[in-house]
Short mmCIF file of C-alpha atoms in Angstrom, two decimals:
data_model
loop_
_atom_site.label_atom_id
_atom_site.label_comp_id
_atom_site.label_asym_id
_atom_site.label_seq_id
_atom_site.Cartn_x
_atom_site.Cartn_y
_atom_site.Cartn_z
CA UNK A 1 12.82 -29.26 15.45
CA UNK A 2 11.82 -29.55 12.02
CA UNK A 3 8.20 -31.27 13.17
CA UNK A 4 8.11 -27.98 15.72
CA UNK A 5 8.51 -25.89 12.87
CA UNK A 6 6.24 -27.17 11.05
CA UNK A 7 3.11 -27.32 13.95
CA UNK A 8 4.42 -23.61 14.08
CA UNK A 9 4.28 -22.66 10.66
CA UNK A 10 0.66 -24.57 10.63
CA UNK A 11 -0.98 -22.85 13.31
CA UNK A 12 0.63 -19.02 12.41
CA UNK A 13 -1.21 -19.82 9.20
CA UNK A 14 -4.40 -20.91 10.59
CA UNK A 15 -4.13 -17.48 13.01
CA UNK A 16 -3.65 -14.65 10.29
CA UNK A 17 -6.51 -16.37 8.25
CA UNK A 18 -9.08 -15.49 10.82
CA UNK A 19 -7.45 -11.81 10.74
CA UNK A 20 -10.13 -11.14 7.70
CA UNK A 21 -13.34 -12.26 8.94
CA UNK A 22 -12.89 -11.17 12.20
CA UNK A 23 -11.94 -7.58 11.54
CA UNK A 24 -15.13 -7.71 8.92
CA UNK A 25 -16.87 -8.65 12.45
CA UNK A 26 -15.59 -5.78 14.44
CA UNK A 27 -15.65 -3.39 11.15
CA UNK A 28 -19.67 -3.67 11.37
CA UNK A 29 -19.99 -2.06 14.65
CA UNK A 30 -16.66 0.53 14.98
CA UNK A 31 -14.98 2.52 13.04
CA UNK A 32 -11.79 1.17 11.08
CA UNK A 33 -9.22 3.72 13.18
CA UNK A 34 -10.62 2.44 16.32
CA UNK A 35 -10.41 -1.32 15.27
CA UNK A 36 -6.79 -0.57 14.50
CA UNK A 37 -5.91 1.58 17.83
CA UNK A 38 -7.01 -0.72 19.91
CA UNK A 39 -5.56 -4.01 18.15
CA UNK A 40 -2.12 -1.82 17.94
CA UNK A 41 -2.38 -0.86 21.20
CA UNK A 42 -2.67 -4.78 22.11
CA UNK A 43 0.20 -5.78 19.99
CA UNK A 44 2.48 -3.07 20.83
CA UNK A 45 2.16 -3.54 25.13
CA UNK A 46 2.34 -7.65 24.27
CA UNK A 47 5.51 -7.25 22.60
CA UNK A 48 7.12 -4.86 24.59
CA UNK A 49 5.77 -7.41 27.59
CA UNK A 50 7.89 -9.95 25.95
CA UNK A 51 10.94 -7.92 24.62
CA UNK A 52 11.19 -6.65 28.13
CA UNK A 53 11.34 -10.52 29.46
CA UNK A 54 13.91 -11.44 27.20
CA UNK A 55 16.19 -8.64 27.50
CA UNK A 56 16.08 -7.44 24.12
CA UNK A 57 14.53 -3.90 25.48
CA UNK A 58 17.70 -2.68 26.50
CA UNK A 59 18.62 -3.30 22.21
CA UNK A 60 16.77 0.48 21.67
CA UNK A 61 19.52 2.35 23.72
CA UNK A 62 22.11 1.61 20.87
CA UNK A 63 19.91 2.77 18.39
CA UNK A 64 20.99 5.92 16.98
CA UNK A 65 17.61 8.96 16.48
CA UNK A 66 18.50 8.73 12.91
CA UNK A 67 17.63 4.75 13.28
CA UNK A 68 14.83 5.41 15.63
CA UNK A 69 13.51 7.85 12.76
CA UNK A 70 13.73 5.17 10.14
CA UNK A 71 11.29 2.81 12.43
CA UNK A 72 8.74 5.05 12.32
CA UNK A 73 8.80 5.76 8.97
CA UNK A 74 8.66 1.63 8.44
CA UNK A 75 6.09 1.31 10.93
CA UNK A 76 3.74 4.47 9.29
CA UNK A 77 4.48 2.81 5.98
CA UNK A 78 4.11 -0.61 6.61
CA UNK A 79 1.83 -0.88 9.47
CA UNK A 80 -0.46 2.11 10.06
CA UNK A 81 -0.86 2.80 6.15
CA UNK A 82 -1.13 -0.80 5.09
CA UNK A 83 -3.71 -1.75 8.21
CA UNK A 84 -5.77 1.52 7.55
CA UNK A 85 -6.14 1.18 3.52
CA UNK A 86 -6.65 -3.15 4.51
CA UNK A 87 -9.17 -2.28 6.94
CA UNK A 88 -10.98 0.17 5.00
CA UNK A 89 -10.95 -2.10 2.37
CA UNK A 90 -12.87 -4.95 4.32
CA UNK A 91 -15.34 -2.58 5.52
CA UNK A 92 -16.57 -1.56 1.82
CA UNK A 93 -16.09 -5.37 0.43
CA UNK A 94 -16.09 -8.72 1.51
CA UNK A 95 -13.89 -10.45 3.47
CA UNK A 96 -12.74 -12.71 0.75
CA UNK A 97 -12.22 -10.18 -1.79
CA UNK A 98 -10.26 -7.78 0.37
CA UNK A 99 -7.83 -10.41 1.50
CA UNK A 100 -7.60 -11.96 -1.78
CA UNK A 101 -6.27 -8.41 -3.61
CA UNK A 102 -4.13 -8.08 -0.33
CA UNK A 103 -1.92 -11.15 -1.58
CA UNK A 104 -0.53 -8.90 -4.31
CA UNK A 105 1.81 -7.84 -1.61
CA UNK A 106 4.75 -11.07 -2.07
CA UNK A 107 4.68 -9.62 -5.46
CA UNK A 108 4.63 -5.71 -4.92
CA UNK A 109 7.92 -6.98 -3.04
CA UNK A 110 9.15 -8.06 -6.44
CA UNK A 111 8.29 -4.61 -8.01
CA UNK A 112 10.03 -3.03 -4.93
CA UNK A 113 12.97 -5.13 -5.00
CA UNK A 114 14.43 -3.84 -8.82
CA UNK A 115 12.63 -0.56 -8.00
CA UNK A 116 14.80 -0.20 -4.86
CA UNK A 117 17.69 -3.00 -4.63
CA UNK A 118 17.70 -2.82 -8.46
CA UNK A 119 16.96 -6.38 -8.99
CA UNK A 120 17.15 -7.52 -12.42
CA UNK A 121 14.02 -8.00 -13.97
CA UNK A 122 13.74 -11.58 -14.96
CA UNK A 123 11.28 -12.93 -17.53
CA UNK A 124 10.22 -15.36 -14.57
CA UNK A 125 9.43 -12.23 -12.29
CA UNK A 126 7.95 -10.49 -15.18
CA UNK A 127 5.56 -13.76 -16.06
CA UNK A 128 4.48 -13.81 -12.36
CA UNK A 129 3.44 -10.12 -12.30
CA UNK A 130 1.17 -10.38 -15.27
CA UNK A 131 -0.33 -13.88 -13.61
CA UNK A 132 -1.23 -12.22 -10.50
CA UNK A 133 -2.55 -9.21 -11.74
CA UNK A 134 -4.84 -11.21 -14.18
CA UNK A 135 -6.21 -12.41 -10.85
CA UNK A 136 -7.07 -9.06 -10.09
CA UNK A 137 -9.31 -8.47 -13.59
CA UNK A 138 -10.99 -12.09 -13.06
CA UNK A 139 -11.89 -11.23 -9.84
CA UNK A 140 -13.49 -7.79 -10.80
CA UNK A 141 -14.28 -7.42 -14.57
CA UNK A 142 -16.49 -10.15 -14.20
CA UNK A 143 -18.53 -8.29 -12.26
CA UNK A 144 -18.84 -4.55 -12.80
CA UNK A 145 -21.37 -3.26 -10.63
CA UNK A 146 -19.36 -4.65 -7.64
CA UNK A 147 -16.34 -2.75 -9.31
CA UNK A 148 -18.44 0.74 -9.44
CA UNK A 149 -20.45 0.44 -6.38
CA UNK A 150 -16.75 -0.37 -4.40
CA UNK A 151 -13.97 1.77 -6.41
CA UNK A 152 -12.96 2.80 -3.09
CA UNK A 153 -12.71 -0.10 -1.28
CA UNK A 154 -10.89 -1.88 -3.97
CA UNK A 155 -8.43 1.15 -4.60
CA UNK A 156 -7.57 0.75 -0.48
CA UNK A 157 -7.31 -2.77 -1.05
CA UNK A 158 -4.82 -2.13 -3.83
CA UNK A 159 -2.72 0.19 -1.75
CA UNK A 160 -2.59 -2.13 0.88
CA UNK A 161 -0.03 -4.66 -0.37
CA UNK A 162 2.02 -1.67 -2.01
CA UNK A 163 2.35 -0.71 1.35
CA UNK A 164 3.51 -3.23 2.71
CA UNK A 165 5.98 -4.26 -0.11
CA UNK A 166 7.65 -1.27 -0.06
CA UNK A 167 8.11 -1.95 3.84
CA UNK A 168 9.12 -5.94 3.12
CA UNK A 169 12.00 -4.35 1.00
CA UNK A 170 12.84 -1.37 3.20
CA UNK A 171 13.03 -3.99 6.06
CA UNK A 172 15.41 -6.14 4.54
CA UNK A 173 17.44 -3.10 3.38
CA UNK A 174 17.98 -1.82 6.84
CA UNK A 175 17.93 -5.12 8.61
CA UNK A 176 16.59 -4.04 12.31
CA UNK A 177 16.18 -6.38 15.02
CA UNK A 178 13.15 -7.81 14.33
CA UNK A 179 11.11 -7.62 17.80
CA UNK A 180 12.21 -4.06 18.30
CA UNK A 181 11.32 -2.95 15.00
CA UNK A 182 7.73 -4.61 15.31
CA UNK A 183 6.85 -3.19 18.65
CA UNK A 184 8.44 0.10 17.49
CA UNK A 185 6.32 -0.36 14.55
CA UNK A 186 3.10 -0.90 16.41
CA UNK A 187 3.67 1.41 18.63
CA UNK A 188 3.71 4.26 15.52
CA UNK A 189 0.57 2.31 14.50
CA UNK A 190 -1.33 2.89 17.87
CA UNK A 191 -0.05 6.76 17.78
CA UNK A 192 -1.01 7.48 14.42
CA UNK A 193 -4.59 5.81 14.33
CA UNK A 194 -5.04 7.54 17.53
CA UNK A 195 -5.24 11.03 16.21
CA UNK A 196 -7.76 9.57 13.80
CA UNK A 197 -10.07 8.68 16.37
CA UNK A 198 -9.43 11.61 18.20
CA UNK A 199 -10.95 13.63 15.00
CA UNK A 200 -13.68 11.85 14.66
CA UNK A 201 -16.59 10.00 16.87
CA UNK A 202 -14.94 7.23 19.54
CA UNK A 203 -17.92 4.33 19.12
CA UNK A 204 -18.16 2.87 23.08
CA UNK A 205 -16.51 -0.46 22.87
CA UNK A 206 -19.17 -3.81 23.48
CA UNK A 207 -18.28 -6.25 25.68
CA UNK A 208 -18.96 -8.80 23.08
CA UNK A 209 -16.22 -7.25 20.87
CA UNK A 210 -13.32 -7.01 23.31
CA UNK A 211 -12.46 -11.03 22.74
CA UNK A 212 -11.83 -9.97 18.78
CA UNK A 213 -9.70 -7.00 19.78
CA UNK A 214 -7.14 -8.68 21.44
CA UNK A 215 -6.91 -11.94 18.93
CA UNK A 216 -6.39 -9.41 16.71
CA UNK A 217 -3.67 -7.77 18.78
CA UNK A 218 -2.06 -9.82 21.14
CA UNK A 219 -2.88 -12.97 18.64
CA UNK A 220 -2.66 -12.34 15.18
CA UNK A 221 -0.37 -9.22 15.49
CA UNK A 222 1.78 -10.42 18.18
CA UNK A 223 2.29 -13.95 19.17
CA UNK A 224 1.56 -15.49 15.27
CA UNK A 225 4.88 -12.75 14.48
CA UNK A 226 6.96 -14.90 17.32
CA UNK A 227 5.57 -17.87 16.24
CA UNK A 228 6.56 -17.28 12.59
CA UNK A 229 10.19 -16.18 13.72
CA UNK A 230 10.41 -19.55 15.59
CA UNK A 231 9.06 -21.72 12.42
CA UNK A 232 11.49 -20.09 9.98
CA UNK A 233 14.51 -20.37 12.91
CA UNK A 234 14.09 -23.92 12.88
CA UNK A 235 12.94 -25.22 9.78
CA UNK A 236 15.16 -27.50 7.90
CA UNK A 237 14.08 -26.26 4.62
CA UNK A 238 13.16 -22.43 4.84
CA UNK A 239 11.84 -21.56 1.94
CA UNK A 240 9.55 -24.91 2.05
CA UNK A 241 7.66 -23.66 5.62
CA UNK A 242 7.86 -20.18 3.93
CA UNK A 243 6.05 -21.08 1.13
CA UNK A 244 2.93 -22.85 3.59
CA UNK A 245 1.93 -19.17 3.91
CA UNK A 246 0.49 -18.69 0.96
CA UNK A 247 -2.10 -21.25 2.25
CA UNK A 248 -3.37 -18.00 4.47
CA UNK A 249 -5.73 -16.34 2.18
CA UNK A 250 -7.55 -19.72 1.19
CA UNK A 251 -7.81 -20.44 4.36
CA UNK A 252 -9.56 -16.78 5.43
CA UNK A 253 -11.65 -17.63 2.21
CA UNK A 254 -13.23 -20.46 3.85
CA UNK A 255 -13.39 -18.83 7.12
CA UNK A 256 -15.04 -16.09 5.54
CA UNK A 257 -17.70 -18.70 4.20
CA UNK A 258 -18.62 -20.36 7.60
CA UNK A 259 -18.06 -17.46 9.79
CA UNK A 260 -19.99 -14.30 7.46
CA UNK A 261 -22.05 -16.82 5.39
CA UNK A 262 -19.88 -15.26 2.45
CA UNK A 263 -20.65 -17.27 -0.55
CA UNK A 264 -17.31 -18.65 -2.31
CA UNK A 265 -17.62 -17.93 -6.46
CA UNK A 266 -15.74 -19.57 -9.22
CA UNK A 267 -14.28 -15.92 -9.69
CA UNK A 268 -13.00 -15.42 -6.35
CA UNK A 269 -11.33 -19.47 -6.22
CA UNK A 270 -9.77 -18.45 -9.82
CA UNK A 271 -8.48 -15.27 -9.04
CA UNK A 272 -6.97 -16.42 -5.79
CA UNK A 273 -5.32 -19.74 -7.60
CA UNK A 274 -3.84 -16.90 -10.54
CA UNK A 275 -3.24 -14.22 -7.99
CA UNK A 276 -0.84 -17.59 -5.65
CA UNK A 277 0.49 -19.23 -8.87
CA UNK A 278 2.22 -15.72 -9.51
CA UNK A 279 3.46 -15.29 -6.02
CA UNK A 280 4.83 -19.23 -6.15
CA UNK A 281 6.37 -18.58 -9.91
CA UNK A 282 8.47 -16.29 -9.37
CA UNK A 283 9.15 -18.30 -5.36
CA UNK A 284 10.04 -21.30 -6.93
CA UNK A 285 12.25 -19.75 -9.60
CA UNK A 286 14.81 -18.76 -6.89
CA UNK A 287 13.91 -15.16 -6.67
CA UNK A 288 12.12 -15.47 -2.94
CA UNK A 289 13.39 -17.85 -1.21
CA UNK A 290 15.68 -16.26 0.83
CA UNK A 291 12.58 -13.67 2.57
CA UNK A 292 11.16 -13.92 5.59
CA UNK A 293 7.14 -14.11 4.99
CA UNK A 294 5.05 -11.79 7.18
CA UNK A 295 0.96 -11.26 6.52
#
C-alpha cells in the first residue's frame, strides 16, 4: 500500500505539472472563460460519472439548501475565481512565472488559517511568509519592464492562490464529502464561466485542441483529485507523500522549458526554491501536516 501510494502520489504530481503549459497551449488560440467551461464541464460530468458508480450520488439528498449554498460559494471561490484569475494570469505571462506565484497558495492557507480558525501566529509561520514572498520580489524586481508591461497578469496571478487559500481553509472548516463537494464545485465552475462566454465571442473549438481540453478536465481536474485522495488514504506517512507535491511547480517549470521553449532564469529557479522553502518551513515545523494538498 505504501509503494501504491507512493506511484500515486508520483504520477498526480507529474499530471498537475503539465496543467501550466498546456493551458498556455490552449490560452493562445481561445479565450480563458472558454478554456475553463469546457475543462469544467469535463471534470464536473467525469466526476459525477464516477460518484454515480460508487453510490456516493445519493450523499446530496441529505444535504441541507443551506449546505448546498455553502458549495457554491466554495466552488465560486475556490474554483471559478481561482481558475479564472490563474488562467488569465498564464495568458499575459509565462507559464513558469504564473505557476510559480500560484505556489503562494500553501501559504495564503497559513494567512487564512489565524485569519479564520485564529491560529496563533508562530514565529515559524511568520519566517515562512516573509521567505516566500521574497520569492515573489526576486522573481519580479529583477526585472521591471516585465513587472510594468504585465501588472495585470501578475495581480491575477496573485489573487489566484488567495483564492484558493481562503477555500483550503473554508474546506476544512466545513468538512464536506470530498467527491460531492468537487463535482458540486465544478459544476458552479462550468455555470459561472459559462455566462462569461455567453457575453463575449465563443472561438470555434480545433480539433487539434480537444485532446488538451479533456487532460485538463477529465485528467488533471478529475482523475489526478481521486488519485491524490487514494495516495494520502494509504500512505504510511501522510504528511511525507503530502509534502512530494511541492515537487509540482518545478516540474511544470521544466515542462514549460521543453514544451513552450520557455527559457529557465536564475531568477525564476531562486524564486521558486524561496517561494518552496517557505511553504516546507512552516510544513516541517508541524503547522501543515495534518492538510490534505490539492493544486
Amino acid at each position: 500500500m505504501k509503494r501504491k501510494s507512493l506511484i500515486l502520489a508520483l504520477v498526480t504530481v507529474v499530471l498537475w505539472g503539465s496543467l501550466a503549459p498546456l493551458a498556455k497551449i490552449l490560452l493562445s488560440s481561445m479565450p480563458d472563460l472558454e478554456v475553463l467551461f469546457l475543462g469544467s464541464t469535463a471534470a464536473f460530468l467525469f466526476l459525477f460519472v464516477v460518484n454515480l458508480v460508487t453510490g456516493k450520488l445519493k450523499l446530496l439528498s441529505l444535504y441541507r439548501w443551506r449546505d448546498l449554498a455553502y458549495m457554491t460559494g466554495l466552488g465560486f471561490v475556490g474554483l471559478f475565481l481561482y481558475h479564472a484569475f490563474y488562467y488569465a494570469g498564464i495568458a499575459s505571462l509565462s507559464a513558469q512565472e504564473a505557476c510559480i506565484i500560484n505556489y503562494l497558495w500553501p501559504i495564503m492557507t497559513v494567512v487564512f488559517s489565524c485569519l479564520i480558525l485564529k491560529e496563533k501566529l508562530t514565529p515559524a509561520k511568520a519566517g515562512a511568509l516573509l521567505l516566500s514572498f521574497a520569492g515573489i520580489a526576486v522573481l519580479f524586481l529583477g526585472d521591471v519592464s516585465l513587472l510594468k508591461g504585465s501588472a495585470a497578469g501578475v495581480l491575477c496571478c496573485l489573487l489566484a492562490p488567495v483564492c484558493y487559500g481562503w477555500y483550503s481553509i473554508m474546506n476544512r472548516k466545513l468538512s464536506y464529502d470530498e467527491n460531492i463537494l468537487m463535482m458540486m464545485s465544478w459544476l458552479v465552475t462550468a455555470l459561472c464561466s459559462l455566462f462569461g462566454v455567453l457575453s463575449g465571442d465563443w472561438v470555434p473549438v480545433r480539433v487539434s485542441d480537444v485532446p488538451g481540453i479533456l487532460w485538463i478536465g477529465i485528467v488533471t481536474n478529475g482523475a489526478a483529485y481521486l488519485f491524490w485522495a487514494l495516495a494520502l488514504k494509504g500512505a504510511g506517512n501522510v504528511a511525507g507523500v503530502a509534502n512530494l507535491a511541492y515537487l509540482t511547480p518545478f516540474l511544470s517549470v521544466l515542462l514549460s522549458a521543453v514544451v513552450l521553449k520557455e527559457k529557465i532564469t536564475v531568477r525564476a529557479v531562486l524564486a521558486l526554491v524561496l517561494i518552496i522553502g517557505g511553504v516546507l518551513w512552516q510544513s516541517l515545523a508541524g503547522e501543515g501536516k495534518k492538510k490534505a494538498i490539492r493544486v
